[in-house]
Coordinates of C-alpha atoms and ligand atoms in Angstrom, one line a residue:
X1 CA 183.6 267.7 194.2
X2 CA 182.6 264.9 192.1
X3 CA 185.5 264.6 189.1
X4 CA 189.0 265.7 189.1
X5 CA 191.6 266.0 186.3
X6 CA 195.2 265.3 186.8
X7 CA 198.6 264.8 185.3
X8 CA 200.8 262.1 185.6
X9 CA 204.3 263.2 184.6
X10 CA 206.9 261.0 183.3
X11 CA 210.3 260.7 185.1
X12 CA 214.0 260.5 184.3
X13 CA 216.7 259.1 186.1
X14 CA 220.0 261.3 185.8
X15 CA 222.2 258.8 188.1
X16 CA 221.1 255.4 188.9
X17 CA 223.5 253.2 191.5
X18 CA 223.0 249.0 192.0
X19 CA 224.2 248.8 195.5
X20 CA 223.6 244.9 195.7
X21 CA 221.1 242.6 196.2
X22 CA 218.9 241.9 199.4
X23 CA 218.7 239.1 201.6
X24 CA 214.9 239.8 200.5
X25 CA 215.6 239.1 196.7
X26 CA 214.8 243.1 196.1
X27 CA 217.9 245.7 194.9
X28 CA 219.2 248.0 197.0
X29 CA 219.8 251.1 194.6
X30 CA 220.5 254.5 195.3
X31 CA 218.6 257.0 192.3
X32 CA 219.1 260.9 190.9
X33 CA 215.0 261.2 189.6
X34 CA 213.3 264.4 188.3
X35 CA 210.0 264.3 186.9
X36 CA 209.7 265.2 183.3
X37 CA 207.1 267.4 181.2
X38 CA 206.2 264.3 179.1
X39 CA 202.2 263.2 180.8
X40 CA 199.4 260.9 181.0
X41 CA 196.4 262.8 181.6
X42 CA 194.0 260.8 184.1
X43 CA 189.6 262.2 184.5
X44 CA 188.6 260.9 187.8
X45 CA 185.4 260.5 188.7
X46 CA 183.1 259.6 191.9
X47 CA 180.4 257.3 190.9
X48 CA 177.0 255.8 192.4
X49 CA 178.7 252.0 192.0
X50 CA 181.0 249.7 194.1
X51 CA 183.0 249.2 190.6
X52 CA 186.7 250.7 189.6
X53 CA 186.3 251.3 186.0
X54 CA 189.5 251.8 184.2
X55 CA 189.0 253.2 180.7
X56 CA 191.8 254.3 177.9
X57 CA 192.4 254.5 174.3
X58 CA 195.5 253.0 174.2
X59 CA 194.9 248.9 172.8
X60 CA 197.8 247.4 175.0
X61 CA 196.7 248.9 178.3
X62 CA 195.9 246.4 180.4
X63 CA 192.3 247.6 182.0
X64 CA 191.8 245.4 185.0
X65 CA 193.8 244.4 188.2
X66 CA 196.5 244.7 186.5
X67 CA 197.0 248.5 186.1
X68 CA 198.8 250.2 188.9
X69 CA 195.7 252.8 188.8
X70 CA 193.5 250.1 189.3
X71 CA 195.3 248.9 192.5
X72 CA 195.8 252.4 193.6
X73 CA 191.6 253.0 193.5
X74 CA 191.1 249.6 195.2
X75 CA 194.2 250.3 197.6
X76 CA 192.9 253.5 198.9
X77 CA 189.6 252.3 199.0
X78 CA 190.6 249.3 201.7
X79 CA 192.6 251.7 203.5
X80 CA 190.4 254.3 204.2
X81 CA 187.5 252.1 204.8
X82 CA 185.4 254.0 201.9
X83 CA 182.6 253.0 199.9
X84 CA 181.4 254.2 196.4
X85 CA 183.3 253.7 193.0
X86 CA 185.1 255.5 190.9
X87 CA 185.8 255.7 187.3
X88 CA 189.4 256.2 186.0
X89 CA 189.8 257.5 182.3
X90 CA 194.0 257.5 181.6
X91 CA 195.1 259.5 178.6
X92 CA 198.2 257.8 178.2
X93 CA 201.1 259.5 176.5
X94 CA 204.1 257.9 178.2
X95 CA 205.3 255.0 176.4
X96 CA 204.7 251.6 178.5
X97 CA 207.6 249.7 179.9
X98 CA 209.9 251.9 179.1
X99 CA 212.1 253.3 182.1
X100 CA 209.8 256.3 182.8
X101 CA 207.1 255.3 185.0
X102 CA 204.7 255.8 183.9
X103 CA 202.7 253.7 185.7
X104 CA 203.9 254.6 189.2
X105 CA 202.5 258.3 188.0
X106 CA 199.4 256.8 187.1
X107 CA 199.2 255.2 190.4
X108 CA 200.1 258.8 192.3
X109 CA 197.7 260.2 190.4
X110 CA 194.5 258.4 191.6
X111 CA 195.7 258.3 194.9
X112 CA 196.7 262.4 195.3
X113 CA 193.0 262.6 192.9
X114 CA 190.8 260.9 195.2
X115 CA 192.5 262.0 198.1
X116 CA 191.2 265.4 197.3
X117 CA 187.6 263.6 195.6
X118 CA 187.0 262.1 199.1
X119 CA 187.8 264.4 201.7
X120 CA 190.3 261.8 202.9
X121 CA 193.5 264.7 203.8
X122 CA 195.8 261.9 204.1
X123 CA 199.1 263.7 204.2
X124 CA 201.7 263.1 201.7
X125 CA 203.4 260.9 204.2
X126 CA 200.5 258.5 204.0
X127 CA 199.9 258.7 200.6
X128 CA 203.9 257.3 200.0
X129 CA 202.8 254.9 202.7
X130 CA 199.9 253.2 200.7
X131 CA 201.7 254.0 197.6
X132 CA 204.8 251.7 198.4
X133 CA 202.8 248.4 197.9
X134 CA 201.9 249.7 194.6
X135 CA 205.0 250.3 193.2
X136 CA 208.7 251.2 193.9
X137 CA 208.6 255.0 191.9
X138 CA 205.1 255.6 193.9
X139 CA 206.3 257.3 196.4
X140 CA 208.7 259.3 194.0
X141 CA 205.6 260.4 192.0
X142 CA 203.1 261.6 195.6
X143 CA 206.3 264.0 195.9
X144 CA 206.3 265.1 192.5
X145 CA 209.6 266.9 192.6
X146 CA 213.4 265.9 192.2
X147 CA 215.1 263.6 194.7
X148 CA 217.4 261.1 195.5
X149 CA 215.5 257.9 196.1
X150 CA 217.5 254.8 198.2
X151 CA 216.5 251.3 199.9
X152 CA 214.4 249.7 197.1
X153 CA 214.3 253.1 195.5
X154 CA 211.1 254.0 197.9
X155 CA 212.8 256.2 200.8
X156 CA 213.7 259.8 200.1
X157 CA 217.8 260.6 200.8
X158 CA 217.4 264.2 199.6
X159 CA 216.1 266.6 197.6
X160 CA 217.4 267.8 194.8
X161 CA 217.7 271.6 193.6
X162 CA 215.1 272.1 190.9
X163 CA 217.0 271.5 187.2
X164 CA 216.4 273.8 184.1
X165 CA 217.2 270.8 181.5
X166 CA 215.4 270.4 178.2
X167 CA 215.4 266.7 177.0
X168 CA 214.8 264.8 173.5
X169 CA 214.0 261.4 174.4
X170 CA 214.4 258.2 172.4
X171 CA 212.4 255.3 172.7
X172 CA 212.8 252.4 170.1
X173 CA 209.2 251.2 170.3
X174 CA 209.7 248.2 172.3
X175 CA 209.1 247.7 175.5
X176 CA 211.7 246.4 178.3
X177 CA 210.7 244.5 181.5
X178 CA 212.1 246.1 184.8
X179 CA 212.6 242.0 185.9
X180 CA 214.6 241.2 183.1
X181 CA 217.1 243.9 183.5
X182 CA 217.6 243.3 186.6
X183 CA 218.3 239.7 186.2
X184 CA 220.3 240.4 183.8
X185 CA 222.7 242.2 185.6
X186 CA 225.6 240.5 188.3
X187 CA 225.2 242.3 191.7
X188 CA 226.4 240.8 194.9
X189 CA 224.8 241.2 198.0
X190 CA 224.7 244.1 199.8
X191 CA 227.7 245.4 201.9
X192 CA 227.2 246.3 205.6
X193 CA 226.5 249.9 205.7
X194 CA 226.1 250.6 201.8
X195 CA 227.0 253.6 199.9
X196 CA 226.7 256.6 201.9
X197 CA 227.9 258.8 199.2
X198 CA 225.4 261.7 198.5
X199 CA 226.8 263.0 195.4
X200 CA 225.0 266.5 194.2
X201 CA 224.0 267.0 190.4
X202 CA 226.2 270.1 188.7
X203 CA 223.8 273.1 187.5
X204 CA 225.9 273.7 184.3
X205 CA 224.5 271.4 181.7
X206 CA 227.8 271.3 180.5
X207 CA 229.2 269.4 183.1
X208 CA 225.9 267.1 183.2
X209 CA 227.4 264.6 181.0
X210 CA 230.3 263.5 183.2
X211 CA 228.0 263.0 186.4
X212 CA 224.9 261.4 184.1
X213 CA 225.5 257.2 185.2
X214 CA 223.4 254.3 185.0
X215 CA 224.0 250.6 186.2
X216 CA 221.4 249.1 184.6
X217 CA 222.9 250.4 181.1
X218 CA 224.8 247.5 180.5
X219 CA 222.5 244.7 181.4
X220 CA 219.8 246.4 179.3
X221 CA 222.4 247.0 176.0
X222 CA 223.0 243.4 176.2
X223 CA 219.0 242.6 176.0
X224 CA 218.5 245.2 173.4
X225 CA 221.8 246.4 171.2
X226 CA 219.3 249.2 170.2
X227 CA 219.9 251.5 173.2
X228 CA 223.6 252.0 172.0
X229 CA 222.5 252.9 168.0
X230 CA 220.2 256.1 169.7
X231 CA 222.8 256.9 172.3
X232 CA 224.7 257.5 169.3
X233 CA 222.4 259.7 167.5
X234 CA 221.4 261.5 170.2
X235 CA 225.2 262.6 170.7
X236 CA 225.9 263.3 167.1
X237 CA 222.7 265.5 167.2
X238 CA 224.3 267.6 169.9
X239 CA 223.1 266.7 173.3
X240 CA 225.8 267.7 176.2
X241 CA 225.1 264.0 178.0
X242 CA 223.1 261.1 177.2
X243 CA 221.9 258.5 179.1
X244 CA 218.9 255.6 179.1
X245 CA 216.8 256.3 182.2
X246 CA 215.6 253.8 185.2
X247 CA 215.6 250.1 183.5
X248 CA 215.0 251.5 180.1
X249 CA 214.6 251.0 177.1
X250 CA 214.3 255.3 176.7
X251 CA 217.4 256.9 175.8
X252 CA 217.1 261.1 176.7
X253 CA 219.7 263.3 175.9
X254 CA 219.9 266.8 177.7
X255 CA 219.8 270.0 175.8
X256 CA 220.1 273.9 177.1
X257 CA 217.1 275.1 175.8
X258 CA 213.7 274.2 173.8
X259 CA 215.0 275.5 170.5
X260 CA 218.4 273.3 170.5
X261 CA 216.0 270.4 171.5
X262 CA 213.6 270.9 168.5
X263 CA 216.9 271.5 166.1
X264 CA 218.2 268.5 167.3
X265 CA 215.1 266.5 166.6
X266 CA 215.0 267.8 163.0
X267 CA 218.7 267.1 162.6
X268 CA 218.5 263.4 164.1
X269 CA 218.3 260.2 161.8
X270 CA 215.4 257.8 163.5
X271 CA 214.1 254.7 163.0
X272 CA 210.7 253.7 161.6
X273 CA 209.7 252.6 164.7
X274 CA 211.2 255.0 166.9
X275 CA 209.2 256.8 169.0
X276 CA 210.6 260.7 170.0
X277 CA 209.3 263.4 172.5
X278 CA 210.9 266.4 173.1
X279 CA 210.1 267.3 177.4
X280 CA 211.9 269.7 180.1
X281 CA 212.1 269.0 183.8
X282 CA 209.6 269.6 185.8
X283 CA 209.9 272.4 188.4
X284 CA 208.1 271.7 192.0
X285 CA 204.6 271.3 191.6
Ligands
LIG1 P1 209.4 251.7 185.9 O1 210.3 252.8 185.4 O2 208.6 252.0 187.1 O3 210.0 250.3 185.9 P2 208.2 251.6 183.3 O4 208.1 252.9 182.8 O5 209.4 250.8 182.8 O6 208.2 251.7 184.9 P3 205.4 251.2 183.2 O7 205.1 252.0 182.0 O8 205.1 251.7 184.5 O9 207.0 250.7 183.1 O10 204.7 249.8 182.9 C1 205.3 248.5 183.1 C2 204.1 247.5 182.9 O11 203.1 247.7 183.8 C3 203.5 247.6 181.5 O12 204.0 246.6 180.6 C4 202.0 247.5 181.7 O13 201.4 246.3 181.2 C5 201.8 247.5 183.2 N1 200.9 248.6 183.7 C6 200.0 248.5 184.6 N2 199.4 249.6 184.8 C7 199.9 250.5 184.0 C8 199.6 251.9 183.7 N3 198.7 252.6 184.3 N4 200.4 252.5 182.8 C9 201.4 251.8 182.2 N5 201.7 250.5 182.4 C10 200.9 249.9 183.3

């Protein structure tokens, strides 16, 4: 097999727990993730070169060493001592830098793609191995399905039962760094032992709203007042909980079924520069 076609799906994060800082400067954090209908589309395909050729439509994509799919080709390359190039075109749908990783997928992507392009049969395992020093929702991504994510959000605590939740997500059309969020937020360090609470997600979407939390809500509202206007609307328009997912700034609000979702996006007062999609979670892949 010479070329390979793949999605990259985004993700959202229905709980998200700071449990401190590390002694190594990283967060400890303890995460709810499912992936999400809403995808990048990446075309993989073996070439006659020693290049990684990254290509894409969208104009603030960066194209070089500086996309995760680009470190993820030269990554697996190193690792598994191959030769040969490979060239990368990434339909990208998922907005960047904003709380749905969609970079991490990317990165998954090329690394589950030319897994399969090169013969490699690196288990899964493996794959979360090299996909760690990528990026911290890698791993989360080379699973594909919902889990609890601890340590620096890399380690799988549990698996979560699949969820049949239809989402309208927000995003203001500006993009929030990861960094800054984090900074922004006051977190101790790290108590002996940590939070060994495994709390499990209710299947009634009714009772979604009370369990949906994020810690990184506040530090983000207070870079970007935005995320509280579209938490808003999103309520008014119906959703039974609302929440902005990983560092943000995307806002999703949870709906029983496709048609309430669409309603609700007819019904909702956005911004100019809002950006909307209406997704569902993802069931295992
Ligand atoms: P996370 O939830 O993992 O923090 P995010 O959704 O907030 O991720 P990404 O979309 O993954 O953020 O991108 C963050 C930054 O990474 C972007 O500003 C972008 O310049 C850079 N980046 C590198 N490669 C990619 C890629 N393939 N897709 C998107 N962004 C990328």
């Amino acid at each position: 097999m010479e070329r390979i076609s793949l999605r990259a799906p985004a993700k959202v994060n229905i709980r998200l727990d700071v449990l401190g800082k590390r002694p190594d400067g990283y967060h400890e954090i303890k995460t709810w993730i499912y992936p999400i209908s809403l995808a990048d589309e990446l075309h993989i395909e073996k070439v006659n070169t020693t290049k990684i050729i990254i290509s894409s439509a969208h104009p603030e994509l960066p194209l070089g060493e500086e996309n995760l799919a680009y470190r993820a080709a030269a990554l697996f390359m190193k690792e598994r001592g191959l030769s040969g190039g490979v060239k990368i075109e990434i339909i990208k749908r998922i907005p960047l830098a904003a709380g749905l990783g969609g970079g991490s997928s990317d990165a998954a992507a090329v690394l589950k793609g030319m897994n399969i392009l090169w013969g490699a049969n690196v288990p899964p395992d493996g794959l979360m191995e090299i996909g760690v020093k990528i990026g911290a929702d890698v791993p989360f991504f080379i699973l594909g399905k919902g889990a609890i994510m601890g340590g620096k959000g890399v380690r799988v605590v549990k698996f979560l039962p699949p969820l049949k939740a239809w989402m309208v997500l927000i995003n203001p059309g500006l993009p929030l760094s990861t960094q800054q969020v984090y900074q922004q937020g006051k977190w101790g360090l790290t108590k002996e032992g940590g939070d060994n609470r495994i709390l499990m997600p209710p299947q009634d979407l009714k009772k979604m709203g009370d369990f949906l939390h994020n810690d990184l809500e506040g530090p983000a509202l207070e870079l970007m007042p935005i995320i509280e206007n579209i938490k808003g609307r999103l309520h008014e328009a119906g959703a039974s909980g609302v929440l902005m997912t990983g560092s943000g700034p995307t806002v999703f609000g949870l709906f029983r079924s496709e048609a309430e979702a669409r309603r609700a996006t007819r019904d909702l007062k956005m911004e100019e520069e809002w950006i909307c999609f209406v997704a569902h979670t993802l069931s295992d892949s």
